[in-house]
Short mmCIF file of C-alpha atoms (C1' of nucleotides) in Angstrom, two decimals:
data_model
loop_
_atom_site.label_atom_id
_atom_site.label_comp_id
_atom_site.label_asym_id
_atom_site.label_seq_id
_atom_site.Cartn_x
_atom_site.Cartn_y
_atom_site.Cartn_z
CA UNK D 1 1.67 9.74 -22.56
CA UNK D 2 2.39 12.62 -24.90
CA UNK D 3 2.27 14.88 -21.85
CA UNK D 4 5.59 13.48 -20.69
CA UNK D 5 7.63 12.71 -23.81
CA UNK D 6 7.42 13.72 -27.46
CA UNK D 7 5.96 10.76 -29.34
CA UNK D 8 6.80 9.95 -32.94
CA UNK D 9 4.02 9.30 -35.45
CA UNK D 10 4.95 5.62 -35.47
CA UNK D 11 4.53 5.43 -31.74
CA UNK D 12 1.20 7.24 -31.82
CA UNK D 13 -0.04 4.75 -34.41
CA UNK D 14 1.13 1.80 -32.32
CA UNK D 15 -0.73 3.10 -29.30
CA UNK D 16 -3.86 3.79 -31.35
CA UNK D 17 -3.81 0.18 -32.50
CA UNK D 18 -4.17 -0.95 -28.90
CA UNK D 19 -7.34 1.08 -28.59
CA UNK D 20 -9.15 -0.30 -31.60
CA UNK D 21 -11.80 -2.23 -29.72
CA UNK D 22 -14.18 -0.69 -27.19
CA UNK D 23 -16.28 -2.03 -24.36
CA UNK D 24 -18.63 -0.03 -22.14
CA UNK D 25 -19.29 -0.82 -18.49
CA UNK D 26 -22.00 0.23 -16.04
CA UNK D 27 -21.22 1.35 -12.51
CA UNK D 28 -20.59 -1.66 -10.34
CA UNK D 29 -19.78 -4.09 -13.12
CA UNK D 30 -16.66 -6.18 -12.71
CA UNK D 31 -14.07 -6.14 -15.47
CA UNK D 32 -11.91 -8.83 -13.97
CA UNK D 33 -12.57 -10.89 -10.91
CA UNK D 34 -9.84 -12.06 -8.59
CA UNK D 35 -8.75 -15.61 -9.53
CA UNK D 36 -9.98 -15.22 -13.13
CA UNK D 37 -7.35 -16.11 -15.66
CA UNK D 38 -6.32 -12.83 -17.21
CA UNK D 39 -5.24 -12.89 -20.80
CA UNK D 40 -6.39 -9.41 -21.63
CA UNK D 41 -5.15 -5.96 -20.83
CA UNK D 42 -7.16 -2.76 -20.97
CA UNK D 43 -6.73 0.92 -21.50
CA UNK D 44 -9.29 2.96 -19.60
CA UNK D 45 -10.67 5.57 -21.96
CA UNK D 46 -13.56 7.09 -20.01
CA UNK D 47 -14.85 6.93 -16.43
CA UNK D 48 -13.37 5.84 -13.11
CA UNK D 49 -12.60 2.36 -11.89
CA UNK D 50 -11.04 0.73 -8.84
CA UNK D 51 -9.16 -2.45 -8.02
CA UNK D 52 -9.61 -4.22 -4.72
CA UNK D 53 -9.03 -7.47 -2.89
CA UNK D 54 -11.37 -9.29 -0.54
CA UNK D 55 -9.67 -10.85 2.45
CA UNK D 56 -10.53 -14.13 4.08
CA UNK D 57 -12.90 -12.57 6.58
CA UNK D 58 -14.80 -10.68 3.88
CA UNK D 59 -13.13 -7.32 4.49
CA UNK D 60 -12.40 -5.33 1.34
CA UNK D 61 -9.30 -3.26 0.71
CA UNK D 62 -9.42 -0.91 -2.25
CA UNK D 63 -5.92 -0.82 -3.70
CA UNK D 64 -6.14 1.97 -6.22
CA UNK D 65 -8.38 4.11 -8.37
CA UNK D 66 -8.03 4.37 -12.11
CA UNK D 67 -8.64 7.31 -14.38
CA UNK D 68 -8.78 7.83 -18.16
CA UNK D 69 -5.48 6.95 -19.83
CA UNK D 70 -4.49 4.35 -17.24
CA UNK D 71 -3.50 0.85 -18.29
CA UNK D 72 -5.46 -1.80 -16.40
CA UNK D 73 -4.71 -5.41 -15.60
CA UNK D 74 -0.97 -5.31 -16.08
CA UNK D 75 -0.46 -7.06 -12.77
CA UNK D 76 -2.99 -9.75 -13.63
CA UNK D 77 -1.15 -11.02 -16.68
CA UNK D 78 1.87 -12.00 -14.63
CA UNK D 79 -0.09 -14.68 -12.84
CA UNK D 80 -2.29 -17.49 -13.96
CA UNK D 81 -4.90 -16.20 -11.57
CA UNK D 82 -5.56 -12.49 -11.26
CA UNK D 83 -4.63 -11.27 -7.77
CA UNK D 84 -7.16 -8.43 -7.77
CA UNK D 85 -10.67 -7.49 -8.83
CA UNK D 86 -11.19 -4.55 -11.18
CA UNK D 87 -14.56 -2.84 -11.00
CA UNK D 88 -16.25 0.21 -12.55
CA UNK D 89 -17.08 3.17 -10.30
CA UNK D 90 -19.00 5.00 -13.02
CA UNK D 91 -20.09 4.59 -16.62
CA UNK D 92 -16.83 3.52 -18.29
CA UNK D 93 -15.29 2.78 -21.67
CA UNK D 94 -12.32 0.43 -21.84
CA UNK D 95 -10.23 -0.81 -24.77
CA UNK D 96 -9.24 -4.46 -24.39
CA UNK D 97 -6.20 -5.96 -26.09
CA UNK D 98 -4.23 -9.19 -25.87
CA UNK D 99 -1.06 -9.85 -23.92
CA UNK D 100 0.61 -10.45 -27.26
CA UNK D 101 -0.07 -6.81 -28.14
CA UNK D 102 2.14 -5.79 -25.25
CA UNK D 103 4.77 -8.30 -26.25
CA UNK D 104 4.89 -6.84 -29.77
CA UNK D 105 5.15 -3.37 -28.36
CA UNK D 106 8.20 -4.41 -26.36
CA UNK D 107 9.95 -5.52 -29.53
CA UNK D 108 8.86 -2.85 -32.00
CA UNK D 109 8.69 0.19 -29.74
CA UNK D 110 10.97 -0.36 -26.76
CA UNK D 111 10.65 3.25 -25.75
CA UNK D 112 6.90 2.88 -25.28
CA UNK D 113 7.50 -0.26 -23.25
CA UNK D 114 9.88 1.81 -21.12
CA UNK D 115 7.15 4.40 -20.64
CA UNK D 116 4.81 1.68 -19.42
CA UNK D 117 7.56 0.66 -17.02
CA UNK D 118 7.77 4.25 -15.87
CA UNK D 119 4.03 4.47 -15.28
CA UNK D 120 4.22 1.28 -13.28
CA UNK D 121 6.84 2.94 -11.11
CA UNK D 122 4.71 6.05 -10.64
CA UNK D 123 1.85 3.87 -9.50
CA UNK D 124 4.21 2.00 -7.27
CA UNK D 125 5.32 5.20 -5.61
CA UNK D 126 1.71 6.26 -5.18
CA UNK D 127 1.18 2.93 -3.44
CA UNK D 128 4.10 3.56 -1.10
CA UNK D 129 2.57 6.92 -0.19
CA UNK D 130 -0.66 5.19 0.68
CA UNK D 131 1.24 2.54 2.59
CA UNK D 132 2.87 5.23 4.70
CA UNK D 133 -0.52 6.87 5.16
CA UNK D 134 -2.15 3.65 6.39
CA UNK D 135 0.77 2.74 8.60
CA UNK D 136 1.58 6.03 10.18
CA UNK D 137 -1.09 8.71 9.82
CA UNK D 138 -4.40 9.46 11.49
CA UNK D 139 -7.83 8.76 10.09
CA UNK D 140 -8.35 12.44 9.29
CA UNK D 141 -5.12 12.61 7.31
CA UNK D 142 -6.00 9.51 5.29
CA UNK D 143 -9.41 10.83 4.32
CA UNK D 144 -7.94 14.21 3.52
CA UNK D 145 -5.22 12.88 1.27
CA UNK D 146 -7.70 10.68 -0.55
CA UNK D 147 -9.80 13.73 -1.33
CA UNK D 148 -6.77 15.62 -2.61
CA UNK D 149 -5.61 12.70 -4.72
CA UNK D 150 -9.06 12.28 -6.29
CA UNK D 151 -9.29 15.96 -7.08
CA UNK D 152 -5.85 16.01 -8.72
CA UNK D 153 -6.44 12.89 -10.77
CA UNK D 154 -9.85 14.13 -11.92
CA UNK D 155 -8.32 17.46 -12.83
CA UNK D 156 -5.56 15.78 -14.84
CA UNK D 157 -8.29 14.16 -16.94
CA UNK D 158 -10.45 17.29 -17.19
CA UNK D 159 -8.83 20.72 -16.96
CA UNK D 160 -12.22 22.31 -16.16
CA UNK D 161 -12.26 20.89 -12.65
CA UNK D 162 -11.32 23.39 -9.99
CA UNK D 163 -11.70 22.97 -6.25
CA UNK D 164 -15.13 21.39 -6.47
CA UNK D 165 -15.78 17.91 -7.80
CA UNK D 166 -18.30 15.05 -7.74
CA UNK D 167 -17.00 12.49 -5.30
CA UNK D 168 -18.49 9.42 -7.00
CA UNK D 169 -17.67 7.24 -3.99
CA UNK D 170 -19.78 6.08 -1.09
CA UNK D 171 -18.41 6.57 2.39
CA UNK D 172 -18.04 2.83 2.62
CA UNK D 173 -15.77 2.90 -0.44
CA UNK D 174 -13.71 5.70 1.08
CA UNK D 175 -13.40 3.57 4.19
CA UNK D 176 -12.31 0.51 2.24
CA UNK D 177 -9.64 2.60 0.52
CA UNK D 178 -8.34 4.23 3.70
CA UNK D 179 -8.61 1.25 6.04
CA UNK D 180 -11.42 2.80 8.08
CA UNK D 181 -15.06 2.02 8.75
CA UNK D 182 -17.77 3.93 6.91
CA UNK D 183 -18.96 5.32 10.24
CA UNK D 184 -15.60 6.80 11.04
CA UNK D 185 -15.19 8.21 7.54
CA UNK D 186 -18.41 10.07 8.12
CA UNK D 187 -17.09 11.58 11.34
CA UNK D 188 -13.82 12.59 9.72
CA UNK D 189 -15.62 14.28 6.82
CA UNK D 190 -17.76 16.21 9.25
CA UNK D 191 -14.68 17.21 11.21
CA UNK D 192 -12.86 18.41 8.07
CA UNK D 193 -15.98 20.38 7.23
CA UNK D 194 -16.28 21.92 10.71
CA UNK D 195 -12.63 22.98 10.50
CA UNK D 196 -13.33 24.79 7.24
CA UNK D 197 -11.03 22.67 5.04
CA UNK D 198 -13.78 21.25 2.86
CA UNK D 199 -17.47 21.81 2.12
CA UNK D 200 -20.03 19.20 1.08
CA UNK D 201 -23.30 19.57 -0.82
CA UNK D 202 -25.02 16.49 -2.18
CA UNK D 203 -22.45 14.21 -3.79
CA UNK D 204 -20.01 17.10 -4.34
CA UNK D 205 -16.96 18.09 -2.33
CA UNK D 206 -15.28 21.49 -2.40
CA UNK D 207 -11.76 21.98 -1.14
CA UNK D 208 -11.89 25.27 0.73
CA UNK D 209 -8.43 25.45 2.25
CA UNK D 210 -6.07 23.40 0.15
CA UNK D 211 -2.95 24.47 2.04
CA UNK D 212 -4.32 23.47 5.42
CA UNK D 213 -5.71 20.23 4.03
CA UNK D 214 -2.43 19.32 2.33
CA UNK D 215 -0.52 20.00 5.53
CA UNK D 216 -2.97 18.05 7.68
CA UNK D 217 -2.83 15.12 5.27
CA UNK D 218 0.91 14.76 4.52
CA UNK D 219 -0.09 14.80 0.88
CA UNK D 220 2.40 14.65 -2.03
CA UNK D 221 1.33 14.80 -5.67
CA UNK D 222 3.42 12.18 -7.47
CA UNK D 223 2.47 13.24 -10.98
CA UNK D 224 4.51 16.42 -10.61
CA UNK D 225 8.26 16.81 -10.85
CA UNK D 226 8.88 13.90 -13.20
CA UNK D 227 12.23 13.72 -14.95
CA UNK D 228 12.19 11.51 -18.04
CA UNK D 229 15.02 13.05 -20.03
CA UNK D 230 17.11 9.89 -19.63
CA UNK D 231 14.81 7.85 -21.88
CA UNK D 232 16.10 7.11 -25.39
CA UNK D 233 15.19 9.54 -28.13
CA UNK D 234 12.27 8.67 -30.42
CA UNK D 235 12.89 7.25 -33.88
CA UNK G 1 16.40 -13.39 -13.70
CA UNK G 2 17.48 -16.64 -15.30
CA UNK G 3 15.14 -18.38 -12.87
CA UNK G 4 12.16 -17.04 -14.82
CA UNK G 5 13.19 -16.93 -18.48
CA UNK G 6 15.97 -18.47 -20.53
CA UNK G 7 18.53 -15.74 -21.13
CA UNK G 8 20.72 -15.58 -24.22
CA UNK G 9 24.48 -15.14 -23.89
CA UNK G 10 24.12 -11.58 -25.18
CA UNK G 11 21.64 -10.78 -22.47
CA UNK G 12 23.78 -12.34 -19.77
CA UNK G 13 26.70 -10.20 -20.94
CA UNK G 14 24.58 -7.06 -20.92
CA UNK G 15 23.50 -7.74 -17.34
CA UNK G 16 27.05 -8.53 -16.27
CA UNK G 17 28.14 -5.17 -17.63
CA UNK G 18 25.77 -3.45 -15.19
CA UNK G 19 27.51 -5.21 -12.32
CA UNK G 20 31.06 -4.21 -13.17
CA UNK G 21 31.56 -1.83 -10.26
CA UNK G 22 31.15 -2.81 -6.62
CA UNK G 23 30.54 -0.89 -3.43
CA UNK G 24 30.31 -2.34 0.07
CA UNK G 25 28.08 -0.94 2.80
CA UNK G 26 27.97 -1.38 6.57
CA UNK G 27 24.75 -1.98 8.46
CA UNK G 28 22.93 1.29 8.93
CA UNK G 29 24.66 3.17 6.13
CA UNK G 30 22.44 5.10 3.76
CA UNK G 31 22.76 4.41 0.05
CA UNK G 32 20.41 7.16 -1.01
CA UNK G 33 18.73 9.75 1.14
CA UNK G 34 15.26 11.06 0.46
CA UNK G 35 15.50 14.35 -1.52
CA UNK G 36 18.94 13.47 -2.89
CA UNK G 37 19.15 13.77 -6.62
CA UNK G 38 19.40 10.23 -7.86
CA UNK G 39 21.35 9.63 -11.02
CA UNK G 40 22.45 6.15 -10.15
CA UNK G 41 20.78 2.79 -10.00
CA UNK G 42 22.00 -0.25 -8.11
CA UNK G 43 21.84 -3.99 -8.19
CA UNK G 44 21.98 -5.53 -4.73
CA UNK G 45 24.45 -8.37 -4.85
CA UNK G 46 24.81 -9.36 -1.19
CA UNK G 47 23.01 -8.54 2.07
CA UNK G 48 19.65 -7.04 2.96
CA UNK G 49 18.49 -3.47 2.63
CA UNK G 50 15.32 -1.51 3.24
CA UNK G 51 13.56 1.51 1.79
CA UNK G 52 11.66 3.92 4.02
CA UNK G 53 10.17 7.38 4.26
CA UNK G 54 10.12 9.74 7.24
CA UNK G 55 6.88 11.64 7.67
CA UNK G 56 6.48 15.20 8.85
CA UNK G 57 6.12 14.24 12.50
CA UNK G 58 9.24 12.08 12.43
CA UNK G 59 7.43 8.76 12.13
CA UNK G 60 9.13 6.24 9.87
CA UNK G 61 7.38 3.86 7.50
CA UNK G 62 9.46 1.08 6.04
CA UNK G 63 8.18 0.50 2.52
CA UNK G 64 10.00 -2.63 1.48
CA UNK G 65 12.93 -4.92 2.08
CA UNK G 66 15.47 -5.79 -0.58
CA UNK G 67 17.34 -9.03 -1.14
CA UNK G 68 20.19 -10.13 -3.42
CA UNK G 69 19.30 -9.74 -7.07
CA UNK G 70 16.91 -6.84 -6.55
CA UNK G 71 17.30 -3.63 -8.52
CA UNK G 72 17.39 -0.58 -6.25
CA UNK G 73 16.56 3.03 -6.85
CA UNK G 74 14.42 2.61 -9.93
CA UNK G 75 11.75 4.83 -8.45
CA UNK G 76 14.27 7.51 -7.55
CA UNK G 77 15.41 8.16 -11.09
CA UNK G 78 11.92 9.25 -12.14
CA UNK G 79 12.11 12.31 -9.97
CA UNK G 80 14.62 15.06 -9.49
CA UNK G 81 14.50 14.34 -5.78
CA UNK G 82 14.43 10.78 -4.52
CA UNK G 83 11.13 10.08 -2.75
CA UNK G 84 12.60 7.45 -0.44
CA UNK G 85 15.64 6.59 1.62
CA UNK G 86 17.52 3.34 0.97
CA UNK G 87 19.52 1.91 3.85
CA UNK G 88 21.55 -1.22 4.56
CA UNK G 89 20.24 -3.71 7.11
CA UNK G 90 23.40 -5.80 7.07
CA UNK G 91 26.82 -5.91 5.46
CA UNK G 92 25.98 -5.35 1.79
CA UNK G 93 27.53 -5.27 -1.67
CA UNK G 94 25.83 -3.18 -4.35
CA UNK G 95 26.72 -2.56 -8.00
CA UNK G 96 26.03 1.03 -9.07
CA UNK G 97 25.41 2.04 -12.68
CA UNK G 98 24.17 5.12 -14.48
CA UNK G 99 20.64 5.86 -15.66
CA UNK G 100 22.06 5.83 -19.16
CA UNK G 101 22.89 2.16 -18.68
CA UNK G 102 19.22 1.44 -18.28
CA UNK G 103 18.38 3.57 -21.28
CA UNK G 104 20.81 1.58 -23.42
CA UNK G 105 19.35 -1.64 -22.14
CA UNK G 106 15.90 -0.52 -23.28
CA UNK G 107 17.18 -0.06 -26.82
CA UNK G 108 19.53 -2.99 -27.19
CA UNK G 109 17.76 -5.61 -25.08
CA UNK G 110 14.06 -4.75 -24.94
CA UNK G 111 13.26 -8.14 -23.48
CA UNK G 112 15.45 -7.44 -20.46
CA UNK G 113 13.76 -4.08 -20.08
CA UNK G 114 10.45 -5.95 -20.14
CA UNK G 115 11.72 -8.22 -17.38
CA UNK G 116 12.56 -5.17 -15.29
CA UNK G 117 9.03 -4.00 -15.93
CA UNK G 118 7.76 -7.36 -14.76
CA UNK G 119 9.80 -7.21 -11.56
CA UNK G 120 8.41 -3.78 -10.91
CA UNK G 121 4.95 -5.25 -11.20
CA UNK G 122 5.78 -8.08 -8.80
CA UNK G 123 6.99 -5.56 -6.29
CA UNK G 124 3.89 -3.52 -6.88
CA UNK G 125 1.70 -6.50 -6.12
CA UNK G 126 3.71 -7.22 -2.99
CA UNK G 127 3.02 -3.61 -2.00
CA UNK G 128 -0.71 -4.07 -2.52
CA UNK G 129 -0.61 -7.11 -0.27
CA UNK G 130 1.03 -5.06 2.42
CA UNK G 131 -1.47 -2.26 1.84
CA UNK G 132 -4.30 -4.71 2.43
CA UNK G 133 -2.51 -6.00 5.51
CA UNK G 134 -2.09 -2.52 6.99
CA UNK G 135 -5.61 -1.47 6.14
CA UNK G 136 -7.57 -4.51 7.08
CA UNK G 137 -5.71 -6.98 9.27
CA UNK G 138 -4.83 -7.21 12.95
CA UNK G 139 -1.44 -6.51 14.47
CA UNK G 140 -0.78 -10.21 14.92
CA UNK G 141 -1.48 -10.95 11.26
CA UNK G 142 0.83 -8.16 10.12
CA UNK G 143 3.73 -9.37 12.20
CA UNK G 144 3.08 -12.95 11.13
CA UNK G 145 3.03 -12.20 7.43
CA UNK G 146 6.20 -10.15 7.72
CA UNK G 147 7.96 -13.14 9.26
CA UNK G 148 6.74 -15.42 6.48
CA UNK G 149 7.75 -12.96 3.79
CA UNK G 150 11.24 -12.57 5.25
CA UNK G 151 11.70 -16.32 5.50
CA UNK G 152 10.61 -16.87 1.89
CA UNK G 153 12.77 -14.10 0.48
CA UNK G 154 15.80 -15.25 2.46
CA UNK G 155 15.21 -18.79 1.26
CA UNK G 156 14.98 -17.66 -2.35
CA UNK G 157 18.48 -16.21 -1.96
CA UNK G 158 19.87 -19.18 -0.03
CA UNK G 159 18.36 -22.62 -0.52
CA UNK G 160 19.90 -23.81 2.75
CA UNK G 161 17.44 -21.86 4.84
CA UNK G 162 14.62 -23.94 6.28
CA UNK G 163 12.15 -22.89 8.92
CA UNK G 164 14.72 -21.16 11.07
CA UNK G 165 16.42 -17.90 10.14
CA UNK G 166 18.25 -14.92 11.57
CA UNK G 167 15.77 -12.07 11.80
CA UNK G 168 18.25 -9.25 11.28
CA UNK G 169 15.64 -6.66 12.28
CA UNK G 170 15.02 -4.89 15.56
CA UNK G 171 11.50 -4.90 16.91
CA UNK G 172 11.36 -1.21 16.18
CA UNK G 173 12.09 -1.94 12.52
CA UNK G 174 9.38 -4.59 12.43
CA UNK G 175 7.04 -2.01 13.91
CA UNK G 176 7.98 0.61 11.33
CA UNK G 177 7.30 -1.90 8.58
CA UNK G 178 3.95 -3.05 9.95
CA UNK G 179 2.64 0.26 11.23
CA UNK G 180 2.92 -0.72 14.88
CA UNK G 181 4.97 0.39 17.88
CA UNK G 182 7.98 -1.62 18.98
CA UNK G 183 6.20 -2.35 22.25
CA UNK G 184 3.23 -3.90 20.51
CA UNK G 185 5.44 -5.90 18.16
CA UNK G 186 7.04 -7.41 21.21
CA UNK G 187 3.66 -8.46 22.59
CA UNK G 188 2.57 -9.94 19.27
CA UNK G 189 5.79 -11.96 18.98
CA UNK G 190 5.27 -13.31 22.45
CA UNK G 191 1.67 -14.19 21.60
CA UNK G 192 2.69 -16.01 18.41
CA UNK G 193 5.24 -17.87 20.48
CA UNK G 194 2.75 -18.77 23.20
CA UNK G 195 0.39 -20.10 20.56
CA UNK G 196 3.11 -22.36 19.23
CA UNK G 197 3.36 -20.82 15.75
CA UNK G 198 6.93 -19.59 16.14
CA UNK G 199 9.90 -20.00 18.47
CA UNK G 200 12.57 -17.45 19.27
CA UNK G 201 16.10 -17.87 20.52
CA UNK G 202 18.29 -14.78 20.51
CA UNK G 203 18.02 -13.11 17.14
CA UNK G 204 16.71 -16.23 15.41
CA UNK G 205 13.13 -17.10 14.60
CA UNK G 206 11.81 -20.58 13.84
CA UNK G 207 8.49 -21.10 12.14
CA UNK G 208 6.96 -24.02 13.99
CA UNK G 209 3.49 -24.19 12.46
CA UNK G 210 3.63 -22.68 9.00
CA UNK G 211 0.08 -23.64 8.09
CA UNK G 212 -1.45 -22.00 11.15
CA UNK G 213 0.75 -18.93 10.75
CA UNK G 214 -0.10 -18.56 7.07
CA UNK G 215 -3.79 -18.83 7.84
CA UNK G 216 -3.61 -16.39 10.75
CA UNK G 217 -1.70 -13.90 8.60
CA UNK G 218 -3.58 -13.94 5.29
CA UNK G 219 -0.22 -14.47 3.67
CA UNK G 220 0.28 -14.99 -0.08
CA UNK G 221 3.68 -15.65 -1.64
CA UNK G 222 3.85 -13.52 -4.79
CA UNK G 223 7.00 -15.05 -6.17
CA UNK G 224 5.15 -18.29 -6.95
CA UNK G 225 2.81 -18.98 -9.86
CA UNK G 226 4.36 -16.52 -12.28
CA UNK G 227 3.46 -16.87 -15.94
CA UNK G 228 5.93 -15.16 -18.27
CA UNK G 229 5.43 -17.22 -21.43
CA UNK G 230 3.95 -14.19 -23.22
CA UNK G 231 7.30 -12.37 -23.32
CA UNK G 232 9.11 -12.28 -26.66
CA UNK G 233 11.59 -15.05 -27.41
CA UNK G 234 15.29 -14.33 -26.86
CA UNK G 235 17.55 -13.57 -29.82
"C1'" DC V 1 33.48 -1.37 31.98
"C1'" DG V 2 30.36 1.93 30.79
"C1'" DA V 3 27.25 3.93 27.32
"C1'" DA V 4 23.79 3.27 24.20
"C1'" DC V 5 20.75 0.64 22.06
"C1'" DT V 6 17.34 -3.26 22.37
"C1'" DA V 7 13.92 -6.25 24.60
"C1'" DT V 8 10.45 -6.95 28.04
"C1'" DT V 9 6.51 -6.04 30.98
"C1'" DG V 10 2.76 -3.31 33.41
"C1'" DA V 11 -0.60 0.56 33.82
"C1'" DT V 12 -3.26 3.90 31.63
"C1'" DG V 13 -5.44 6.55 27.83
"C1'" DC V 14 -6.95 7.56 23.23
"C1'" DG V 15 -8.54 6.58 18.58
"C1'" DT V 16 -11.17 3.67 16.10
"C1'" DT V 17 -14.52 -0.04 15.80
"C1'" DT V 18 -18.76 -2.06 16.80
"C1'" DC V 19 -23.51 -2.00 17.61
"C1'" DA V 20 -27.76 0.30 17.20
"C1'" DA V 21 -31.28 3.31 15.65
"C1'" DG V 22 -33.22 6.88 12.85
"C1'" DA V 23 -33.28 10.07 8.68
"C1'" DC V 24 -32.83 10.84 4.00
"C1'" DG V 25 -32.86 9.87 -0.88
"C1'" DC V 26 -34.06 7.11 -4.82
"C1'" DG V 27 -35.95 3.76 -7.82
"C1'" DT V 28 -39.73 0.37 -8.42
"C1'" DG V 29 -44.10 -1.40 -8.69
"C1'" DG V 30 -48.80 -1.15 -7.40
"C1'" DC Q 1 -48.83 9.37 -7.60
"C1'" DC Q 2 -47.92 7.32 -3.56
"C1'" DA Q 3 -46.07 3.45 -0.79
"C1'" DC Q 4 -42.61 0.60 -0.05
"C1'" DG Q 5 -37.92 -1.23 0.17
"C1'" DC Q 6 -33.22 -0.67 -0.06
"C1'" DG Q 7 -29.00 1.61 0.14
"C1'" DT Q 8 -26.54 5.44 2.06
"C1'" DC Q 9 -25.76 8.91 5.51
"C1'" DT Q 10 -25.84 10.42 10.26
"C1'" DT Q 11 -25.41 10.31 15.21
"C1'" DG Q 12 -24.82 8.24 19.94
"C1'" DA Q 13 -22.99 4.89 23.43
"C1'" DA Q 14 -20.05 1.31 24.67
"C1'" DA Q 15 -16.16 -1.84 23.82
"C1'" DC Q 16 -11.69 -3.00 22.13
"C1'" DG Q 17 -7.14 -2.77 20.13
"C1'" DC Q 18 -3.15 -0.45 19.99
"C1'" DA Q 19 -0.40 3.61 21.60
"C1'" DT Q 20 1.86 5.95 25.15
"C1'" DC Q 21 4.37 6.34 29.28
"C1'" DA Q 22 7.44 4.35 32.42
"C1'" DA Q 23 10.69 1.34 34.56
"C1'" DT Q 24 13.87 -2.66 34.41
"C1'" DA Q 25 16.75 -6.13 32.36
"C1'" DG Q 26 19.59 -7.72 28.66
"C1'" DT Q 27 22.84 -7.03 24.81
"C1'" DT Q 28 26.41 -5.01 21.96
"C1'" DC Q 29 30.31 -2.37 21.09
"C1'" DG Q 30 33.96 0.88 21.64
#
DNA sequence: CGAACTATTGATGCGTTTCAAGACGCGTGG
DNA sequence: CCACGCGTCTTGAAACGCATCAATAGTTCG
């Protein structure tokens, strides 16, 4: 959060209090199942996670991926039954806290609550980008923009990451995120590779021609170009 | 908002202050164009609007529909350039106010700011439902769930509305919302009609078998089953 | 009354899915 | 240490859903 606004010491302390407890998760373990009652929220400290829904016919749609610093489960606390399942994609550490912790934050640090609102909006815009991708772009573009998004989010968490990164997803998971079958994801990856935009070796992907890939994918990075100067000053 | 929590007189006054100014819009007029700089927010008081993006190849994806009581343009104020275009679907009345009005609200009425956060989350969940629909359901299901969503939102604004309502959308607009072509939307509407789930008579749609349509569409109404008891008490 | 948009319907083609089979990698237990 | 099983990746062939193209009828509005 401190990347976007200057936090006061009070605010830093309040945020630290939310991260007092820790829980570790193995790849594949479910943090919250759809239709659980969700009274807890989480901050993801380490690792990658995803949220998905399972439709009536068993098909899975991955809704979003989460990276360190993200707040998890905010949507679940609005409903008696969680609408989504949250699941670990790698070894993860999360910090659970109660709904009431958020409620207190609203009263004692309204500016932080506003920042959470802002992050919700950023996520919402990222969702609209994906919506447009699913509705109106080709399979190749969807796979391409997913690769770019993953790379950028991983890089935001770890400045060391350049054009090459460990994918950490199966092709079936890529398919469930992009609305494609695993088989077709495989073909699209091969095609992107044949066209020189990416390279693959073992679980790693290298982006070889970012400009061409960005153009072919209609990709927009929504974590750039933020303007938060209108928020109240810190106290 | 008063439908979900008990507002204090102070809070009601603060909200009324946001709605002091009025602007009317004709069908088709654009309230904010993508890449405009957006310093204003709006409350939609009357009519229906939509938000969309135009992709590089000219294709349009409608992201969401707006109904009376919705706050518009929240996502635009995060960026120097608005990511989306907002456009009137019918005769509309909107109440514009400055970003700074929201900022003040955060400081003086944190609970209202929290409610705005909550509405953002509801919209976000509605977006994830549509994402799942675009990624993993058939054309017929997408059209069906759009019809159900429109009916429910219109009914929330006007209790008089039963199973029959004025669509107010062209088939091309339905297609741009569901990721289909206008031609295919037409075929799906006819199919739903032939199967007895809906009836159509010039501009109006009647839902004849809501249970079958809901089942065929994987539809979930996200404005039901809210649990907001965790919010701070009003003062 | 004409122009422009909207709805409807048919024929054809393409992109993606489905089905199927084999290769590769990896962990487990004998 | 090897054999086995299971999950993932890869590739081909065929089928299907939706898009595209095209032509006509209906509707709305100046």
